Coordinates of C-alpha atoms in Angstrom, one line a residue:
M1 CA 78.7 139.3 179.5
V2 CA 80.4 138.0 176.1
N3 CA 83.6 139.6 175.7
L4 CA 83.2 140.4 171.7
N5 CA 87.0 139.9 171.1
E6 CA 86.3 136.5 172.2
K7 CA 83.8 135.8 169.5
E8 CA 84.1 134.1 166.5
R9 CA 83.9 136.2 163.1
M10 CA 82.3 135.4 160.0
N11 CA 81.8 137.8 156.6
I12 CA 78.7 137.7 154.9
V13 CA 77.6 139.4 151.7
I14 CA 74.0 140.7 151.0
V15 CA 73.7 140.9 147.0
G16 CA 71.1 140.7 144.4
H17 CA 69.0 142.6 141.5
V18 CA 69.0 146.5 142.4
D19 CA 66.0 147.5 144.6
H20 CA 65.2 144.3 145.8
G21 CA 66.4 145.7 149.2
K22 CA 69.2 144.1 150.3
S23 CA 70.5 147.9 151.9
T24 CA 66.7 147.4 154.0
V25 CA 67.7 144.1 154.9
I26 CA 71.1 145.2 156.0
G27 CA 69.8 148.4 158.1
R28 CA 66.7 146.3 159.9
L29 CA 69.5 143.3 160.8
L30 CA 71.0 146.4 162.3
A31 CA 68.4 148.0 164.2
D32 CA 66.8 144.6 165.2
T33 CA 70.4 143.5 166.7
N34 CA 70.6 146.3 168.5
S35 CA 74.0 146.9 166.4
L36 CA 73.4 150.5 165.6
P37 CA 75.4 153.6 167.6
E38 CA 73.5 155.5 170.1
G39 CA 70.9 157.5 168.6
K40 CA 71.6 156.5 164.6
L41 CA 67.7 155.5 163.9
E42 CA 66.5 158.6 165.4
S43 CA 68.5 161.2 163.8
V44 CA 67.4 159.3 160.4
K45 CA 64.1 159.4 161.3
K46 CA 64.6 163.2 162.2
Y47 CA 66.7 163.5 158.5
C48 CA 63.8 162.0 157.0
E49 CA 60.8 164.3 158.7
R50 CA 62.8 167.3 158.2
N51 CA 63.1 166.3 154.1
S52 CA 59.6 165.3 154.3
R53 CA 60.4 161.9 153.2
P54 CA 59.5 158.3 154.1
F55 CA 61.6 156.7 156.7
E56 CA 63.9 153.6 155.3
Y57 CA 65.5 151.0 157.3
A58 CA 68.1 151.5 153.7
F59 CA 69.3 154.8 154.6
L60 CA 71.0 153.5 157.4
L61 CA 73.6 152.4 155.7
D62 CA 73.8 154.3 152.7
A63 CA 75.9 157.0 153.4
L64 CA 76.9 158.6 150.3
K65 CA 74.9 161.5 149.3
E66 CA 75.1 160.0 145.3
E67 CA 73.5 156.6 147.0
Q68 CA 70.9 158.6 148.5
S69 CA 70.1 161.2 145.3
Q70 CA 70.1 158.2 143.4
G71 CA 68.3 155.4 145.6
I72 CA 71.1 152.7 144.7
T73 CA 74.2 151.3 146.6
I74 CA 77.4 151.9 144.4
D75 CA 80.3 150.9 146.3
T76 CA 80.1 148.1 148.8
A77 CA 79.9 149.1 152.5
R78 CA 80.9 147.3 155.4
C79 CA 79.1 147.3 158.9
F80 CA 79.3 144.9 162.0
F81 CA 76.7 143.2 164.0
K82 CA 76.3 140.4 166.5
T83 CA 74.3 137.6 168.1
N84 CA 74.8 135.4 170.8
K85 CA 77.3 133.6 168.9
R86 CA 79.4 135.1 166.7
Q87 CA 80.0 138.8 165.6
Y88 CA 79.7 139.6 162.0
V89 CA 81.1 141.6 159.0
I90 CA 78.6 142.4 156.8
I91 CA 78.8 143.6 152.8
D92 CA 76.1 145.0 151.3
A93 CA 77.1 144.4 147.5
P94 CA 75.7 146.6 144.6
G95 CA 73.0 145.4 142.6
H96 CA 72.8 147.0 139.6
I97 CA 75.1 145.7 136.4
E98 CA 77.4 149.2 136.7
F99 CA 78.5 148.5 139.9
L100 CA 78.9 144.8 139.3
K101 CA 82.9 145.4 139.5
N102 CA 82.5 146.5 142.7
M103 CA 80.2 143.0 143.9
V104 CA 82.8 140.9 143.1
T105 CA 85.1 142.5 145.6
G106 CA 83.2 142.4 148.1
A107 CA 81.8 139.1 147.5
S108 CA 85.7 137.7 147.5
R109 CA 86.1 138.0 151.2
A110 CA 82.8 136.7 151.8
E111 CA 82.6 133.1 153.5
A112 CA 78.7 133.2 153.6
A113 CA 76.2 135.6 151.4
A114 CA 72.2 136.0 151.3
L115 CA 71.0 136.9 147.9
V116 CA 67.7 138.5 147.8
I117 CA 64.9 138.7 145.6
D118 CA 61.5 140.5 145.4
A119 CA 58.4 138.9 145.8
K120 CA 56.7 141.0 143.4
E121 CA 59.1 141.1 140.6
G122 CA 60.3 137.5 141.0
I123 CA 64.0 136.4 139.9
K124 CA 65.6 139.3 137.7
E125 CA 69.0 138.9 135.0
N126 CA 71.1 139.9 138.1
S127 CA 69.5 137.9 140.4
K128 CA 70.6 135.0 138.3
R129 CA 74.0 136.8 137.5
H130 CA 74.8 137.3 141.1
G131 CA 73.8 133.6 141.7
Y132 CA 76.7 132.1 139.4
L133 CA 79.3 135.1 141.0
L134 CA 78.6 133.1 144.2
S135 CA 79.3 129.9 142.7
M136 CA 82.7 130.6 140.7
L137 CA 83.9 132.6 143.9
G138 CA 83.1 129.2 145.7
I139 CA 80.9 130.7 148.7
K140 CA 79.1 127.5 149.6
N141 CA 77.4 129.0 152.6
I142 CA 74.0 130.6 151.2
V143 CA 70.7 131.8 152.4
I144 CA 68.4 133.1 149.6
L145 CA 65.7 135.5 150.7
V146 CA 62.6 136.2 149.1
N147 CA 61.6 140.3 150.3
K148 CA 58.9 142.0 150.0
M149 CA 56.4 139.2 151.4
D150 CA 53.8 142.3 152.3
L151 CA 53.3 143.9 148.1
V152 CA 51.9 140.2 147.4
D153 CA 49.7 139.8 150.5
Y154 CA 52.6 137.2 152.2
N155 CA 50.9 134.6 149.8
K156 CA 52.8 131.3 150.1
E157 CA 52.3 130.3 146.6
K158 CA 53.9 133.2 145.5
F159 CA 56.6 132.4 148.0
L160 CA 56.9 128.7 146.5
N161 CA 56.5 129.3 143.0
I162 CA 59.6 131.4 143.5
V163 CA 61.7 128.9 145.5
D164 CA 61.3 126.0 142.7
E165 CA 61.6 128.7 139.7
F166 CA 65.1 129.7 141.4
N167 CA 66.2 126.4 142.7
V168 CA 66.2 124.6 138.8
F169 CA 68.8 127.5 138.0
L170 CA 70.9 127.0 141.3
K171 CA 71.3 123.5 140.5
N172 CA 72.9 123.6 137.4
I173 CA 75.5 125.6 139.0
N174 CA 76.0 123.6 141.7
I175 CA 74.7 125.7 144.3
N176 CA 72.5 124.3 146.8
P177 CA 71.1 126.9 149.2
K178 CA 70.9 126.2 153.2
V179 CA 67.2 127.8 152.9
Y180 CA 64.7 129.9 151.0
I181 CA 62.8 132.7 153.4
P182 CA 60.2 134.6 152.9
I183 CA 60.5 137.8 154.5
S184 CA 59.8 141.5 154.6
A185 CA 62.5 143.7 155.4
I186 CA 60.7 146.4 156.0
N187 CA 58.3 145.3 158.8
G188 CA 61.3 142.9 160.6
E189 CA 59.1 139.7 159.2
N190 CA 61.5 136.9 159.4
I191 CA 64.6 139.0 160.0
A192 CA 65.4 138.9 163.7
F193 CA 62.1 137.8 165.0
K194 CA 59.5 134.8 164.2
S195 CA 56.6 136.1 161.8
E196 CA 53.1 136.4 162.5
K197 CA 51.9 137.0 159.5
M198 CA 53.5 133.6 157.4
R199 CA 52.7 131.1 160.1
W200 CA 52.9 129.2 156.8
Y201 CA 56.3 129.2 156.8
E202 CA 57.7 126.7 159.6
G203 CA 61.2 127.6 158.5
P204 CA 64.5 129.0 161.1
I205 CA 64.5 132.7 160.5
F206 CA 67.6 135.4 158.9
L207 CA 69.7 135.1 161.9
E208 CA 68.9 131.4 163.1
V209 CA 70.3 130.7 159.6
I210 CA 73.2 132.7 159.1
D211 CA 74.0 131.8 162.8
S212 CA 74.3 127.9 161.6
F213 CA 76.7 127.8 159.3
E214 CA 79.8 126.7 159.4
K215 CA 82.9 128.1 159.2
E216 CA 85.9 127.0 157.0
E217 CA 88.9 124.7 158.4
S218 CA 90.5 127.6 160.4
D219 CA 93.4 129.5 158.0
E220 CA 95.7 128.4 160.3
N221 CA 95.0 124.3 159.8
K222 CA 95.9 124.7 156.1
P223 CA 99.3 124.4 154.5
F224 CA 101.3 127.7 155.1
R225 CA 101.3 130.0 152.3
M226 CA 102.8 133.8 152.7
P227 CA 103.4 135.7 149.7
V228 CA 106.7 138.0 149.8
Q229 CA 105.5 141.9 150.2
D230 CA 108.8 142.6 150.3
I231 CA 112.4 142.2 151.3
Y232 CA 114.0 144.5 153.9
K233 CA 118.1 144.7 153.9
F234 CA 119.9 146.1 157.5
T235 CA 123.7 147.1 157.0
E236 CA 123.9 149.8 160.0
D237 CA 125.8 148.6 163.6
N238 CA 126.9 145.0 162.0
D239 CA 123.3 144.3 161.0
D240 CA 123.3 141.7 158.1
R241 CA 120.0 140.8 158.2
R242 CA 117.0 140.5 155.3
I243 CA 113.7 140.2 156.3
I244 CA 111.5 138.6 154.0
A245 CA 108.1 140.5 155.2
G246 CA 104.2 139.7 154.4
T247 CA 100.5 138.7 155.6
V248 CA 100.9 134.8 156.6
L249 CA 97.2 133.8 154.4
T250 CA 97.2 130.1 156.2
G251 CA 99.1 128.1 158.1
E252 CA 101.6 128.7 160.5
I253 CA 105.7 128.3 160.5
K254 CA 108.7 128.5 163.2
I255 CA 111.9 128.9 164.2
G256 CA 113.7 125.4 162.7
D257 CA 111.0 125.0 159.7
D258 CA 111.9 124.5 156.4
V259 CA 110.8 126.8 153.6
I260 CA 110.8 126.8 150.3
F261 CA 109.5 129.7 147.9
Y262 CA 107.6 129.6 144.4
P263 CA 108.1 130.0 142.2
S264 CA 112.4 129.9 142.1
F265 CA 112.1 126.8 143.6
K266 CA 115.1 128.3 146.4
K267 CA 115.2 126.6 150.0
A268 CA 116.4 127.4 153.8
K269 CA 115.1 127.1 156.8
I270 CA 113.8 129.9 159.6
K271 CA 116.2 131.2 162.0
T272 CA 114.0 133.9 163.6
I273 CA 110.8 135.8 163.2
E274 CA 110.4 139.5 163.3
S275 CA 108.2 142.1 164.1
F276 CA 108.7 145.7 164.9
N277 CA 108.3 147.0 168.8
E278 CA 107.7 144.0 170.2
E279 CA 108.6 140.7 172.4
K280 CA 110.6 138.3 170.8
Q281 CA 108.0 135.7 168.8
F282 CA 109.1 132.0 167.8
K283 CA 106.1 131.0 165.3
L284 CA 104.2 132.6 162.6
T285 CA 100.6 131.9 162.1
A286 CA 98.0 132.6 159.4
G287 CA 96.3 136.8 159.5
M288 CA 99.8 137.7 160.9
S289 CA 102.0 140.9 159.1
K290 CA 105.6 140.2 159.8
G291 CA 108.6 138.6 158.8
F292 CA 111.6 136.5 159.2
T293 CA 114.7 135.7 158.4
L294 CA 116.3 133.0 156.9
D295 CA 119.7 130.2 157.8
T296 CA 121.0 130.7 154.4
Q297 CA 121.4 133.9 152.7
I298 CA 118.9 133.4 148.9
Y299 CA 118.3 135.5 146.8
I300 CA 114.1 136.1 146.5
K301 CA 111.3 138.5 145.3
R302 CA 108.5 140.2 146.4
G303 CA 105.9 138.0 144.9
E304 CA 107.2 134.7 145.5
L305 CA 105.0 132.7 147.6
A306 CA 106.7 130.7 150.8
C307 CA 105.3 127.3 151.7
K308 CA 106.6 124.7 154.4
I309 CA 108.3 122.1 153.3
G310 CA 106.5 118.4 154.1
E311 CA 103.3 120.2 153.7
K312 CA 101.5 119.9 149.7
P313 CA 103.0 122.5 147.8
S314 CA 102.3 125.2 146.0
L315 CA 101.6 124.8 142.2
V316 CA 103.9 126.7 140.0
N317 CA 102.6 127.0 136.1
H318 CA 102.3 129.0 133.6
S319 CA 99.1 128.1 131.7
F320 CA 96.1 127.7 133.7
K321 CA 92.3 127.3 133.4
V322 CA 90.2 129.3 135.2
N323 CA 86.5 130.9 135.3
L324 CA 86.9 134.6 134.6
F325 CA 84.0 137.1 135.2
W326 CA 85.1 140.4 132.9
M327 CA 83.9 143.7 134.0
G328 CA 86.3 145.9 131.8
K329 CA 84.8 148.9 129.5
N330 CA 86.6 147.3 126.5
P331 CA 86.1 143.4 125.6
M332 CA 88.8 141.2 126.7
I333 CA 90.7 140.0 123.3
Y334 CA 93.7 137.3 122.0
N335 CA 97.6 138.9 121.5
K336 CA 96.8 141.4 124.3
K337 CA 99.1 141.7 127.5
Y338 CA 96.7 142.2 130.4
K339 CA 98.2 142.4 134.2
L340 CA 97.3 139.5 136.6
K341 CA 97.8 140.0 139.8
I342 CA 97.4 137.3 142.5
N343 CA 98.8 137.1 146.3
T344 CA 101.7 140.0 146.0
T345 CA 102.4 138.6 142.2
K346 CA 101.9 140.7 139.0
E347 CA 103.0 139.4 135.9
I348 CA 101.8 139.9 132.2
V349 CA 98.8 137.7 130.9
M350 CA 97.3 136.7 128.2
L351 CA 94.7 135.2 126.5
E352 CA 95.6 131.4 125.2
K353 CA 92.2 129.9 124.3
I354 CA 88.5 130.5 125.1
L355 CA 86.5 127.8 126.1
N356 CA 83.0 128.9 126.2
I357 CA 81.1 131.9 127.0
I358 CA 78.1 131.5 130.0
D359 CA 75.5 133.8 129.9
A360 CA 75.0 134.4 133.6
S361 CA 71.4 135.0 133.3
D362 CA 70.2 131.9 131.0
L363 CA 73.2 129.6 131.2
T364 CA 73.0 129.6 127.3
T365 CA 77.3 129.0 126.3
E366 CA 78.8 130.0 122.6
S367 CA 82.2 128.3 121.8
N368 CA 82.7 130.3 119.3
K369 CA 82.9 133.6 120.3
Q370 CA 86.7 135.2 119.8
Q371 CA 86.3 137.8 122.6
I372 CA 85.3 138.3 125.9
D373 CA 82.7 140.7 126.5
K374 CA 81.5 143.6 129.4
F375 CA 79.9 141.1 132.2
D376 CA 80.9 137.7 130.6
V377 CA 81.2 134.5 133.0
A378 CA 84.4 132.9 131.3
Q379 CA 85.7 129.6 131.0
C380 CA 89.2 130.3 129.6
V381 CA 92.7 129.4 129.3
L382 CA 95.4 132.3 130.5
K383 CA 98.8 132.2 129.9
T384 CA 101.3 134.4 131.9
I385 CA 105.1 135.2 130.1
R386 CA 106.9 133.8 133.3
P387 CA 105.5 131.5 135.8
I388 CA 103.7 131.7 139.3
A389 CA 102.9 130.6 142.3
F390 CA 99.5 129.7 142.4
D391 CA 96.6 127.1 144.7
L392 CA 93.6 125.6 143.2
T393 CA 91.1 127.6 144.9
S394 CA 89.2 124.0 145.6
D395 CA 92.3 123.7 147.8
N396 CA 93.3 126.8 148.7
Q397 CA 90.5 129.6 147.9
K398 CA 92.8 132.8 149.5
T399 CA 96.1 131.4 146.8
G400 CA 93.7 130.9 143.9
R401 CA 91.9 134.3 142.9
F402 CA 92.8 136.9 140.9
V403 CA 92.1 140.3 139.4
I404 CA 93.0 141.4 136.1
V405 CA 93.7 145.1 135.3
D406 CA 94.1 146.5 132.1
E407 CA 95.7 149.3 131.3
Y408 CA 95.1 150.9 135.3
D409 CA 91.7 149.6 135.8
I410 CA 90.4 146.5 137.4
A411 CA 89.0 144.4 134.8
G412 CA 88.2 140.9 135.7
G413 CA 88.4 138.5 138.1
G414 CA 88.5 135.0 139.0
I415 CA 89.1 131.6 140.4
I416 CA 91.9 128.9 138.8
L417 CA 90.0 125.6 137.9
E418 CA 93.5 123.6 136.7
S419 CA 96.8 124.0 136.3
L420 CA 97.7 122.9 132.6
E421 CA 100.5 120.4 131.2
Q422 CA 103.8 123.0 130.8
E423 CA 103.4 123.9 127.2
K424 CA 105.9 125.7 125.1
S425 CA 106.5 129.7 126.8
I426 CA 104.9 133.1 125.4
Y427 CA 109.7 133.5 124.3
D428 CA 109.7 129.8 122.9
E429 CA 106.7 130.6 120.7
Q430 CA 108.5 133.6 119.8
V431 CA 111.1 132.8 118.8
N432 CA 110.4 129.1 116.6
K433 CA 108.1 132.3 114.8
R434 CA 111.5 134.6 114.6
E435 CA 113.6 132.0 113.6
F436 CA 111.1 130.5 110.7
I437 CA 110.9 133.6 109.4
W438 CA 114.3 135.3 110.0
N439 CA 116.1 135.8 106.6
K440 CA 119.5 134.0 107.3
S441 CA 122.6 136.0 106.2
Q442 CA 124.8 134.4 103.4
I443 CA 128.1 134.4 105.5
S444 CA 128.4 131.8 108.0
A445 CA 129.2 132.3 111.8
I446 CA 132.0 130.1 111.4
E447 CA 133.5 132.1 108.2
R448 CA 132.7 135.6 110.9
A449 CA 134.3 133.8 113.8
N450 CA 137.6 133.2 111.3
R451 CA 137.6 137.2 110.5
F452 CA 137.3 138.4 113.7
K453 CA 139.0 135.8 115.6
Q454 CA 136.9 135.6 118.2
K455 CA 133.9 133.3 119.2
P456 CA 130.4 135.7 119.8
K457 CA 128.9 135.6 122.6
F458 CA 127.0 137.2 125.4
I459 CA 127.9 138.1 128.4
V460 CA 125.4 139.7 131.0
I461 CA 127.2 140.9 134.6
T462 CA 124.5 140.7 136.9
G463 CA 124.5 141.5 141.1
T464 CA 122.6 144.2 143.3
N465 CA 124.4 147.0 142.9
N466 CA 124.0 149.4 139.7
E467 CA 127.6 150.8 139.6
K468 CA 129.4 147.6 140.5
I469 CA 127.8 146.1 137.5
D470 CA 128.8 148.9 135.7
I471 CA 132.6 149.6 136.2
I472 CA 133.3 145.8 136.0
A473 CA 131.1 145.9 132.5
R474 CA 133.4 148.7 131.3
E475 CA 136.5 147.4 132.9
L476 CA 135.5 144.1 130.9
E477 CA 134.6 145.5 127.4
K478 CA 137.9 147.7 127.9
I479 CA 140.3 144.1 128.7
L480 CA 138.8 142.8 125.9
F481 CA 139.1 145.4 122.9
S482 CA 142.7 145.9 124.4
K483 CA 143.2 142.1 123.1
G484 CA 141.5 143.0 119.7
K485 CA 138.4 141.5 120.5
N486 CA 134.9 142.9 118.6
V487 CA 133.0 144.2 122.0
Y488 CA 130.3 146.2 122.9
Y489 CA 128.9 147.2 126.4
L490 CA 125.7 148.3 126.1
T491 CA 124.5 150.7 129.5
L492 CA 120.9 149.9 131.2
S493 CA 121.1 154.1 130.8
Q494 CA 121.4 153.8 127.1
L495 CA 118.8 151.2 126.9
L496 CA 116.3 153.4 128.7
S497 CA 116.8 156.4 126.4
G498 CA 117.3 154.8 123.3
L499 CA 115.4 151.5 122.5
E500 CA 113.7 152.0 125.6
S501 CA 112.0 154.8 125.8
D502 CA 108.2 153.7 125.7
I503 CA 108.2 152.2 128.7
N504 CA 108.5 152.9 132.6
F505 CA 110.9 149.9 133.6
S506 CA 108.8 149.2 136.6
N507 CA 108.3 145.5 137.8
F508 CA 105.7 144.9 135.0
D509 CA 108.0 145.9 132.0
R510 CA 110.8 144.7 133.5
D511 CA 110.0 141.2 131.4
E512 CA 109.9 143.4 128.1
H513 CA 113.3 144.8 129.3
I514 CA 114.6 141.3 129.2
R515 CA 112.8 140.2 126.0
R516 CA 113.9 143.5 124.3
I517 CA 118.1 142.6 125.3
G518 CA 117.5 139.7 124.3
E519 CA 116.3 140.0 120.8
L520 CA 119.2 142.7 120.8
A521 CA 122.2 140.2 121.6
R522 CA 120.8 137.9 119.3
I523 CA 121.1 140.3 116.4
I524 CA 124.6 141.5 117.7
T525 CA 126.3 137.5 118.2
D526 CA 125.1 137.0 115.2
I527 CA 126.8 139.9 113.5
G528 CA 130.1 138.0 114.9
I529 CA 130.7 140.4 118.4
I530 CA 131.3 140.0 122.3
F531 CA 127.9 142.2 123.7
I532 CA 128.3 142.7 127.2
T533 CA 125.2 144.3 129.3
G534 CA 124.4 144.6 132.9
I535 CA 120.8 143.4 134.2
S536 CA 120.8 143.6 138.2
E537 CA 119.5 140.7 140.2
L538 CA 118.8 138.5 136.8
D539 CA 116.4 135.6 138.4
D540 CA 116.6 131.7 137.3
F541 CA 113.7 132.3 134.4
E542 CA 115.4 135.5 133.3
L543 CA 118.1 133.7 132.4
E544 CA 116.2 130.7 130.5
Q545 CA 115.0 133.3 128.3
L546 CA 117.8 134.8 127.7
K547 CA 119.1 131.8 126.7
I548 CA 115.8 131.0 124.1
L549 CA 116.2 134.2 123.0
N550 CA 119.9 134.6 121.9
K551 CA 119.6 131.2 120.5
P552 CA 121.6 129.6 119.0
Y553 CA 124.5 131.5 120.6
E554 CA 125.9 131.2 124.7
I555 CA 125.5 132.6 127.2
I556 CA 128.4 133.5 129.9
V557 CA 126.6 135.5 133.6
I558 CA 129.0 136.8 135.6
D559 CA 127.3 137.3 139.3
I560 CA 129.9 139.9 141.7
D561 CA 127.6 139.6 144.8
G562 CA 126.6 135.4 144.8
I563 CA 122.9 136.0 144.1
S564 CA 122.4 133.5 141.7
N565 CA 121.7 129.5 141.5
K566 CA 124.4 127.5 140.6
R567 CA 124.3 126.7 136.8
E568 CA 126.5 125.7 134.1
E569 CA 126.3 129.1 132.5
I570 CA 126.6 131.4 135.7
Y571 CA 130.3 132.2 137.4
S572 CA 129.8 133.6 141.0
F573 CA 131.7 135.4 142.8
S574 CA 131.0 136.5 146.8
S575 CA 130.5 139.4 147.3
D576 CA 133.9 140.7 149.0
K577 CA 135.7 140.1 145.9
S578 CA 137.0 142.9 144.6
K579 CA 137.0 144.4 140.8
E580 CA 140.5 143.7 140.2
E581 CA 140.2 139.9 141.6
I582 CA 136.2 139.4 139.5
L583 CA 137.9 140.8 136.0
K584 CA 141.3 138.3 136.4
I585 CA 139.1 135.5 136.9
V586 CA 136.2 136.2 134.1
E587 CA 139.7 137.1 131.8
N588 CA 141.1 133.6 132.6
I589 CA 137.2 131.9 132.2
L590 CA 137.2 133.6 128.7
L591 CA 140.3 132.1 127.8
E592 CA 139.0 128.7 129.4
K593 CA 136.2 129.4 127.0
N594 CA 139.0 129.8 123.6
I595 CA 136.8 133.3 123.3
V596 CA 139.6 135.4 124.1
E597 CA 141.9 133.7 122.4
Y598 CA 139.9 132.2 119.1
Y599 CA 141.8 129.4 116.6
I600 CA 140.1 127.2 114.2

């Protein structure tokens, strides 16, 4: 007997219009392959008998009361069956138009698909819509099941008419199904056994077709991709490890390999492979959820994408062309901020341009539409505030698929088709607009500098310890004030209780926090004051945004823990330096830059 644990596994999704028989197909499949729990079939039949209901194989799958009472599948159900070749995880996706969100969620995990069409009802709007979604999700292994052939007396012409009509549609969306199979799921015709009632059909049965599907290239053979889920820091017993944890999506990595993190572009070498309560390991492969340490202490954040140097790199951009399926209660509109989730990254995203809207039922397109409505399939351009790391779905589906959240609901999903040429960031556009309409004072910056005997400056204290940041910022403010300088330190708590009382300061809101500090710094430095603030764990992108927002005035960053890259505007100290040492060096830096002692 074959050990099931050694068998190959494939995920297959069943889709189709409501009431076309998807759940019946699966129920029959489970029964005919002896994949049901012992006694399950008999108990369902007895239940139907007690309630004077005709037995249906769909009841084997529809476990939820709401589903049984309404007779429709609401959520994606997962079940398992096996053949001599492999194990299957089968996903029953909703067919009703209101539950397409669940269908997309289910189909995104699939390697193969079966699309069910009712032979009597024929091709419906959702039949075409689901076909388009399978194309959009990049699923190549597809079989079309023409079900309920018993309702059309197993008529060959009826079957062939559906094949001809649907083929015309599928060719327009680049889908080439493996085969069309006439079936009667309720009677078990051409599911697991050859039909005697349709001898005119000489092709393979459903089980034979799915066993013939080829799996994609092994995830282990693809370039290494591991989204950073978290960073675990240890301090007890002189344990100074920083473990970078996540799930390896594709490829493999071993001790000694060089890695690069996108979008920060920081590099290091794998020092150790870390796991909890397991024997020491020397490599990580696709599917493993573990961690590793680096030979160099570099600062990275959750959401970065770890890749192996020497392999094809991921793309990094803030502007990209996508295929998007919109399921939100409200339309997707211009100038509204949404949350994009890709891998472990969550970033603010906006609709930049609608290229065309596609009606998935008839493939008609509309290029002048100004919003994306519920159930629209759109080709559009999205822009994030900060660059993100991704792959095109043609290269790696696992790192090229995304979802969009509106408020707290998943409102859209899609795939990335193309990385566009770098354009101006959202902040660049904002600053250009701001400066164009800025009502400039009649007092020049030089006049203010002469009056205050100082250069205006934006000073940011950063590090990993907020308490230490606050102490050094307060001391620096006191030192500068004692030298007669107009200086002001604004704390994070003051910002959050005042100017930023409307934001939660989650990861999603941090970009807005940075924007507001940058805009505030622009005003305060324009007045001629030295403005000090503290921002924990400032990264290179955030520094760049602050520089843009604070134009035309300069910024100085004091990194008290050595977490930043070496850049001209950053003065970095090792974390073991005392407060007094740091303050003395900072004072000298300000003297060198002619800020503390100002002369015309």
